[in-house]
Coordinates of C-alpha atoms in Angstrom, one line a residue:
M1 CA 20.7 121.6 151.0
Q2 CA 18.4 123.1 148.3
S3 CA 20.5 126.2 148.0
R4 CA 23.4 123.9 146.8
V5 CA 21.3 122.0 144.3
V6 CA 20.0 125.0 142.4
P7 CA 23.5 126.4 141.6
L8 CA 24.6 122.9 140.6
E9 CA 21.7 122.6 138.1
E10 CA 22.3 126.2 137.0
D11 CA 26.0 125.5 136.4
K12 CA 25.1 122.5 134.2
D13 CA 23.4 124.5 131.4
P14 CA 26.3 126.8 130.7
V15 CA 28.7 123.8 130.4
V16 CA 26.5 122.2 127.7
T17 CA 26.1 125.5 125.9
N18 CA 29.8 126.0 125.7
R19 CA 30.4 122.5 124.1
T20 CA 27.7 123.1 121.4
T21 CA 29.3 126.4 120.5
N22 CA 32.8 124.9 120.2
H23 CA 31.5 122.1 118.0
S24 CA 29.7 124.6 115.7
K25 CA 33.0 126.5 115.3
A26 CA 35.0 123.4 114.6
L27 CA 32.9 122.1 111.7
P28 CA 33.5 125.0 109.2
L29 CA 37.2 124.8 110.1
R30 CA 37.4 121.1 109.1
L31 CA 35.5 121.7 105.8
F32 CA 37.9 124.5 105.0
Q33 CA 40.9 122.2 105.7
I34 CA 39.5 119.5 103.3
L35 CA 38.9 122.0 100.6
M36 CA 42.4 123.4 100.9
L37 CA 43.8 119.9 100.7
F38 CA 41.8 119.1 97.6
L39 CA 42.9 122.4 96.0
A40 CA 46.5 121.6 96.8
L41 CA 46.2 118.2 95.1
C42 CA 44.6 119.8 92.0
I43 CA 47.5 122.3 91.8
A44 CA 50.0 119.5 92.2
F45 CA 48.4 117.4 89.5
S46 CA 48.3 120.4 87.1
V47 CA 52.0 121.2 87.7
I48 CA 52.9 117.5 87.1
S49 CA 50.8 117.4 83.9
I50 CA 52.3 120.6 82.5
Y51 CA 55.9 119.4 83.3
T52 CA 55.2 116.0 81.6
I53 CA 53.8 117.6 78.4
R54 CA 56.7 120.1 78.2
R55 CA 59.3 117.3 79.0
F56 CA 58.0 114.6 76.7
G57 CA 55.7 116.3 74.3
I58 CA 51.9 116.2 73.9
Q59 CA 52.1 113.6 71.0
S60 CA 53.8 111.0 73.2
V61 CA 51.2 111.5 75.9
V62 CA 48.3 111.1 73.4
T63 CA 50.0 108.0 71.9
T64 CA 50.4 106.4 75.3
V65 CA 46.7 106.9 76.0
K66 CA 45.6 105.6 72.6
S67 CA 47.9 102.6 72.7
S68 CA 45.8 101.1 75.6
F69 CA 42.6 101.2 73.5
Q70 CA 41.9 98.4 71.1
P71 CA 39.0 99.2 68.7
C72 CA 36.6 96.5 67.7
Y73 CA 37.0 97.5 64.1
E74 CA 40.0 99.1 62.5
E75 CA 39.1 101.4 59.7
P76 CA 41.3 100.9 56.6
N77 CA 42.6 104.4 56.6
S78 CA 45.8 103.7 54.8
F79 CA 46.4 102.2 51.4
Q80 CA 48.7 99.5 52.8
Q81 CA 45.9 98.1 54.8
W82 CA 44.0 97.5 51.6
I83 CA 46.8 95.6 49.8
R84 CA 48.4 93.8 52.7
P85 CA 47.6 90.1 52.7
P86 CA 45.7 88.7 55.7
S87 CA 48.0 88.1 58.7
N88 CA 45.9 85.3 59.9
L89 CA 44.2 82.7 57.6
I90 CA 41.6 81.8 60.2
H91 CA 38.4 83.8 59.8
T92 CA 34.7 83.4 60.6
M93 CA 33.4 84.1 57.1
S94 CA 30.9 81.6 55.7
D95 CA 31.6 80.2 52.2
K96 CA 29.0 82.5 50.8
E97 CA 30.7 85.5 52.4
L98 CA 34.2 84.3 51.4
L99 CA 33.3 83.8 47.8
W100 CA 31.7 87.2 47.6
R101 CA 34.7 88.9 49.2
A102 CA 37.1 87.1 46.9
S103 CA 35.2 87.9 43.7
I104 CA 35.6 91.7 44.2
V105 CA 37.8 93.0 41.3
P106 CA 39.3 96.4 40.8
R107 CA 38.2 98.0 37.5
I108 CA 41.5 99.8 37.0
K109 CA 43.9 97.2 35.7
K110 CA 47.1 99.0 36.5
Y111 CA 48.3 98.6 40.0
P112 CA 49.2 101.8 41.9
F113 CA 52.1 100.1 43.7
R114 CA 55.0 97.8 42.9
R115 CA 53.3 94.4 42.8
V116 CA 55.5 91.3 42.7
P117 CA 53.3 88.4 41.3
K118 CA 53.3 85.3 43.5
V119 CA 52.4 81.7 43.0
A120 CA 49.8 80.3 45.4
F121 CA 50.5 76.6 46.2
M122 CA 47.2 75.2 47.4
F123 CA 47.3 71.8 49.1
L124 CA 44.1 69.8 49.2
T125 CA 44.8 67.1 51.9
K126 CA 43.1 64.9 54.4
G127 CA 45.6 65.5 57.1
P128 CA 49.5 65.6 57.4
L129 CA 51.9 66.7 54.7
P130 CA 54.5 63.8 54.8
L131 CA 56.5 65.4 52.0
A132 CA 56.7 68.8 53.6
P133 CA 60.6 68.6 54.1
L134 CA 61.0 68.3 50.3
W135 CA 58.7 71.3 49.8
E136 CA 60.6 73.3 52.4
R137 CA 63.8 72.7 50.5
F138 CA 62.1 73.6 47.2
L139 CA 60.8 76.9 48.5
K140 CA 63.8 78.0 50.6
G141 CA 65.3 81.3 49.5
H142 CA 62.2 82.4 47.4
E143 CA 60.2 84.2 50.1
G144 CA 58.0 86.9 48.6
L145 CA 57.4 84.9 45.4
F146 CA 54.9 82.3 46.8
S147 CA 52.1 81.7 49.3
I148 CA 50.8 78.5 50.8
Y149 CA 47.3 77.4 51.7
V150 CA 46.3 74.1 53.2
H151 CA 42.8 72.6 53.2
S152 CA 42.6 69.6 55.4
L153 CA 39.9 67.8 57.4
P154 CA 38.4 70.2 60.0
T155 CA 39.5 67.9 62.8
F156 CA 43.1 67.9 61.8
H157 CA 45.5 70.4 63.4
A158 CA 49.0 70.7 61.9
N159 CA 52.0 71.0 64.2
F160 CA 54.6 72.8 62.1
P161 CA 57.3 75.0 63.9
P162 CA 57.2 78.8 63.4
S163 CA 60.2 78.5 61.1
S164 CA 58.2 76.3 58.6
V165 CA 56.6 77.7 55.4
F166 CA 53.5 75.7 56.4
Y167 CA 53.2 77.3 59.9
Q168 CA 49.6 78.5 60.4
R169 CA 48.8 78.1 56.7
Q170 CA 45.6 76.1 57.2
I171 CA 42.4 77.7 56.1
P172 CA 38.9 77.1 57.6
S173 CA 37.8 73.9 56.0
Q174 CA 35.0 71.4 55.7
V175 CA 34.8 67.7 54.9
S176 CA 35.2 67.0 51.2
E177 CA 34.4 63.7 49.4
W178 CA 36.1 62.5 46.3
G179 CA 33.8 62.7 43.2
R180 CA 31.2 64.9 44.9
M181 CA 30.5 68.7 44.9
S182 CA 32.1 69.0 48.3
M183 CA 35.5 68.4 46.6
C184 CA 34.9 71.3 44.3
D185 CA 33.7 73.4 47.3
A186 CA 37.1 72.7 48.9
E187 CA 38.9 73.8 45.8
R188 CA 36.9 77.0 45.5
R189 CA 37.5 77.6 49.2
L190 CA 41.3 77.4 48.6
L191 CA 41.1 79.7 45.6
A192 CA 39.0 82.2 47.5
N193 CA 41.3 82.4 50.5
A194 CA 44.3 82.8 48.1
L195 CA 42.6 85.5 46.2
L196 CA 42.4 87.7 49.4
D197 CA 46.2 88.3 48.8
I198 CA 46.2 90.8 45.9
S199 CA 49.8 89.7 45.0
N200 CA 48.8 86.1 44.2
E201 CA 48.7 85.8 40.4
W202 CA 48.8 82.0 39.7
F203 CA 47.1 79.3 41.7
I204 CA 48.2 75.7 41.7
L205 CA 46.2 72.9 43.2
L206 CA 48.3 70.1 44.7
S207 CA 47.8 67.1 47.0
E208 CA 49.9 65.8 49.9
S209 CA 51.4 63.2 47.5
C210 CA 52.6 65.8 45.0
I211 CA 56.3 66.8 44.4
P212 CA 58.0 69.4 42.2
L213 CA 60.0 68.1 39.3
Y214 CA 62.2 71.2 38.9
N215 CA 63.6 73.9 41.1
F216 CA 61.5 76.9 42.0
S217 CA 63.1 79.3 39.5
V218 CA 62.3 77.0 36.5
I219 CA 58.7 76.5 37.6
Y220 CA 58.1 80.1 38.4
H221 CA 59.3 81.4 35.1
Y222 CA 57.6 78.6 33.2
I223 CA 54.2 79.8 34.6
L224 CA 55.2 83.5 34.4
K225 CA 55.9 83.4 30.7
S226 CA 53.0 81.2 29.7
G227 CA 50.1 82.9 27.9
Y228 CA 47.8 80.1 29.0
S229 CA 46.6 78.4 32.2
F230 CA 47.2 74.7 32.6
M231 CA 43.9 72.9 32.9
G232 CA 42.9 69.9 30.9
A233 CA 39.6 70.4 29.1
F234 CA 39.0 67.9 26.3
D235 CA 36.0 66.4 24.6
D236 CA 35.8 62.7 25.4
P237 CA 33.1 61.1 23.3
G238 CA 33.2 57.8 25.3
P239 CA 31.2 56.6 28.3
Y240 CA 33.5 58.4 30.7
G241 CA 33.2 61.7 29.0
R242 CA 30.0 62.6 27.1
G243 CA 28.5 59.4 28.6
R244 CA 28.3 61.3 31.9
Y245 CA 26.4 64.3 30.5
N246 CA 22.9 64.8 31.8
D247 CA 20.3 66.5 29.5
N248 CA 19.1 68.6 32.4
M249 CA 22.4 70.5 32.2
A250 CA 20.9 72.4 29.2
P251 CA 20.5 75.2 28.3
E252 CA 23.5 76.4 30.4
V253 CA 25.7 73.5 29.2
D254 CA 25.1 71.8 25.9
I255 CA 26.6 68.3 25.3
A256 CA 29.0 69.8 22.7
Q257 CA 30.4 72.0 25.5
W258 CA 30.9 69.2 27.9
R259 CA 34.5 68.8 28.9
K260 CA 36.7 66.5 31.0
G261 CA 40.1 67.2 32.7
S262 CA 42.4 66.4 35.5
Q263 CA 41.5 67.6 39.0
W264 CA 45.0 69.1 39.5
F265 CA 45.3 72.4 37.7
E266 CA 47.0 75.8 37.5
V267 CA 44.9 78.9 36.7
N268 CA 45.7 82.6 36.6
R269 CA 44.0 85.3 38.7
K270 CA 41.3 86.0 36.1
L271 CA 40.2 82.4 35.8
A272 CA 40.4 81.9 39.6
I273 CA 37.9 84.8 40.0
N274 CA 35.6 83.2 37.4
I275 CA 35.6 80.0 39.4
V276 CA 34.8 81.5 42.8
G277 CA 32.3 83.9 41.3
D278 CA 30.3 81.4 39.4
T279 CA 26.6 81.2 40.2
T280 CA 25.4 80.0 36.8
F281 CA 26.9 76.6 36.4
Y282 CA 27.4 75.6 40.0
P283 CA 23.7 74.7 40.6
K284 CA 23.6 72.6 37.5
F285 CA 26.6 70.6 38.3
E286 CA 25.6 70.2 42.0
K287 CA 22.3 68.8 41.0
F288 CA 22.9 66.8 37.8
C289 CA 26.6 65.7 38.0
R290 CA 26.8 63.0 40.7
P291 CA 28.5 59.6 40.7
A292 CA 29.0 58.1 38.2
C293 CA 29.5 61.6 37.0
Y294 CA 32.5 62.9 38.9
V295 CA 32.1 66.6 39.2
D296 CA 35.7 67.4 40.0
E297 CA 36.6 66.1 36.5
H298 CA 34.0 68.1 34.7
Y299 CA 32.8 71.3 36.5
F300 CA 35.8 73.6 36.1
P301 CA 36.9 72.3 32.6
T302 CA 33.4 72.8 31.2
M303 CA 32.7 76.1 32.8
L304 CA 36.0 77.7 31.8
T305 CA 35.8 76.3 28.3
I306 CA 32.5 78.1 27.9
E307 CA 33.6 81.4 29.6
A308 CA 37.3 81.6 28.6
G309 CA 38.4 78.7 26.5
N310 CA 41.0 80.7 24.7
L311 CA 43.0 81.0 27.9
L312 CA 43.3 77.3 28.5
A313 CA 46.3 75.2 27.4
N314 CA 44.1 72.2 27.6
R315 CA 46.6 70.1 29.5
S316 CA 47.7 69.5 33.0
I317 CA 51.3 70.2 34.3
T318 CA 51.0 67.4 37.0
W319 CA 52.2 64.0 35.9
V320 CA 50.4 60.8 37.0
D321 CA 50.7 57.2 36.0
W322 CA 47.5 55.5 35.0
S323 CA 49.2 52.5 33.4
R324 CA 48.3 50.1 36.3
G325 CA 44.6 50.6 35.7
G326 CA 41.9 51.2 38.3
P327 CA 40.0 54.3 39.5
H328 CA 43.2 55.8 41.0
P329 CA 46.7 56.4 39.6
A330 CA 49.7 54.5 40.8
T331 CA 51.4 55.3 44.1
F332 CA 55.2 55.3 44.3
G333 CA 57.2 54.4 47.4
R334 CA 60.8 54.1 48.5
S335 CA 61.9 51.4 46.1
D336 CA 60.4 53.3 43.1
V337 CA 62.4 56.5 43.5
T338 CA 65.5 56.2 41.4
V339 CA 67.4 58.3 38.8
D340 CA 66.0 56.2 36.0
F341 CA 62.4 56.7 37.3
F342 CA 62.7 60.4 37.0
K343 CA 64.2 60.2 33.6
R344 CA 61.1 58.3 32.4
I345 CA 58.9 61.2 33.7
V346 CA 60.7 64.2 32.2
E347 CA 62.5 62.8 29.2
G348 CA 60.9 62.0 25.8
K349 CA 57.8 64.2 26.4
N350 CA 56.3 66.4 23.8
C351 CA 53.7 69.1 24.3
T352 CA 52.8 72.6 23.3
Y353 CA 53.9 75.7 25.2
N354 CA 52.8 79.1 24.0
N355 CA 51.8 77.5 20.7
R356 CA 55.3 76.0 20.2
A357 CA 56.6 72.5 20.7
S358 CA 58.3 71.9 24.0
S359 CA 59.9 69.0 25.8
I360 CA 59.1 70.4 29.3
C361 CA 55.5 69.3 29.8
F362 CA 55.2 68.5 33.5
L363 CA 56.2 70.6 36.5
F364 CA 54.8 68.3 39.2
A365 CA 54.2 64.6 39.8
R366 CA 52.1 62.4 42.0
K367 CA 51.4 60.1 43.8
F368 CA 54.3 59.6 46.2
A369 CA 53.9 57.7 49.5
P370 CA 55.5 58.9 52.8
S371 CA 58.2 56.2 52.4
A372 CA 59.5 58.0 49.3
L373 CA 60.6 61.1 51.3
E374 CA 64.1 59.8 52.2
P375 CA 65.2 58.9 48.7
L376 CA 63.6 62.0 47.3
L377 CA 65.7 64.2 49.7
Q378 CA 68.8 62.3 48.7
L379 CA 68.2 62.6 44.9
S380 CA 66.7 66.0 44.7
P381 CA 70.0 68.0 44.4
K382 CA 71.0 65.8 41.5
V383 CA 67.7 65.0 39.8
L384 CA 65.3 67.8 40.7
G385 CA 67.8 70.7 40.9
F386 CA 67.2 71.8 44.5

């Protein structure tokens, strides 16, 4: 029995030894196979890359790779990026940052490109623009000669279709109160946003109740050929003029320099930059012109009279009717809009235009209620010329 066990035990070791040896030989062979497979993949990738570059060109490959990368900041490496108007009016700039940005002025006056001057129509509203269809008709066919900016309550969101000239033309806004500095802040905000478009040359402040009295071509050329900006700035010696002056305005503003004018104005680019860049008069008016001193009637007329009075026509081009009395002008509805009504507005007027007598004195009129829209659209081809 024992002689059988010993060989059995002796036969066991050789079997184990053979398996270990075979495993040791298999391991390098498997590694070699993996390395060969990896090398084959690398060669295949290289061949495909070389073929792609030869077939489509290296520029297209690079462009494809770059197109998937969106940088956080796009460096303005072309001149067009400097002069192109903002594609989106919504931004995150504070008022302080916006006014600083808008007040930057090139020192070289001659533009190194073909600049077509535009009119910036700036609508200061509480919410909707009920007369928008009339303005759409007025502006149709004159793309490239105007821009639109709308300052409304921050909570209001317009719902114009993409085909509308008012589509996405709201600027970042804040609450503004009539007769207070927040109203002038809103007007400066409109001017500053409009100044970001280098092609805007003239800036007209309007309300949601304003309408044009002539077609676009007449209004555009009237402003284009004028040597003055249209802002009222007169010396009113009465209680509603000099009577609102505060002695604390001195020495920046003397009572002899105190002026009054309509809130609705037109200014050229130079005066618009003066308004947004002002840091001298703003603190005085903010602190010492409060109701019953209505700052929107005195701040800009006084400041511009002091800084550039020779550039002001000293009249407004927006017609209003104060004949009914009260703190606000008359509002006109459906029954008021007739051919005779417009004749009373435009006929029999006399004013000065470029230091000469003129019968065309008003280009816009207010205040028109939403109910006036339908008769306005009916009469506009015959009466307004569009």
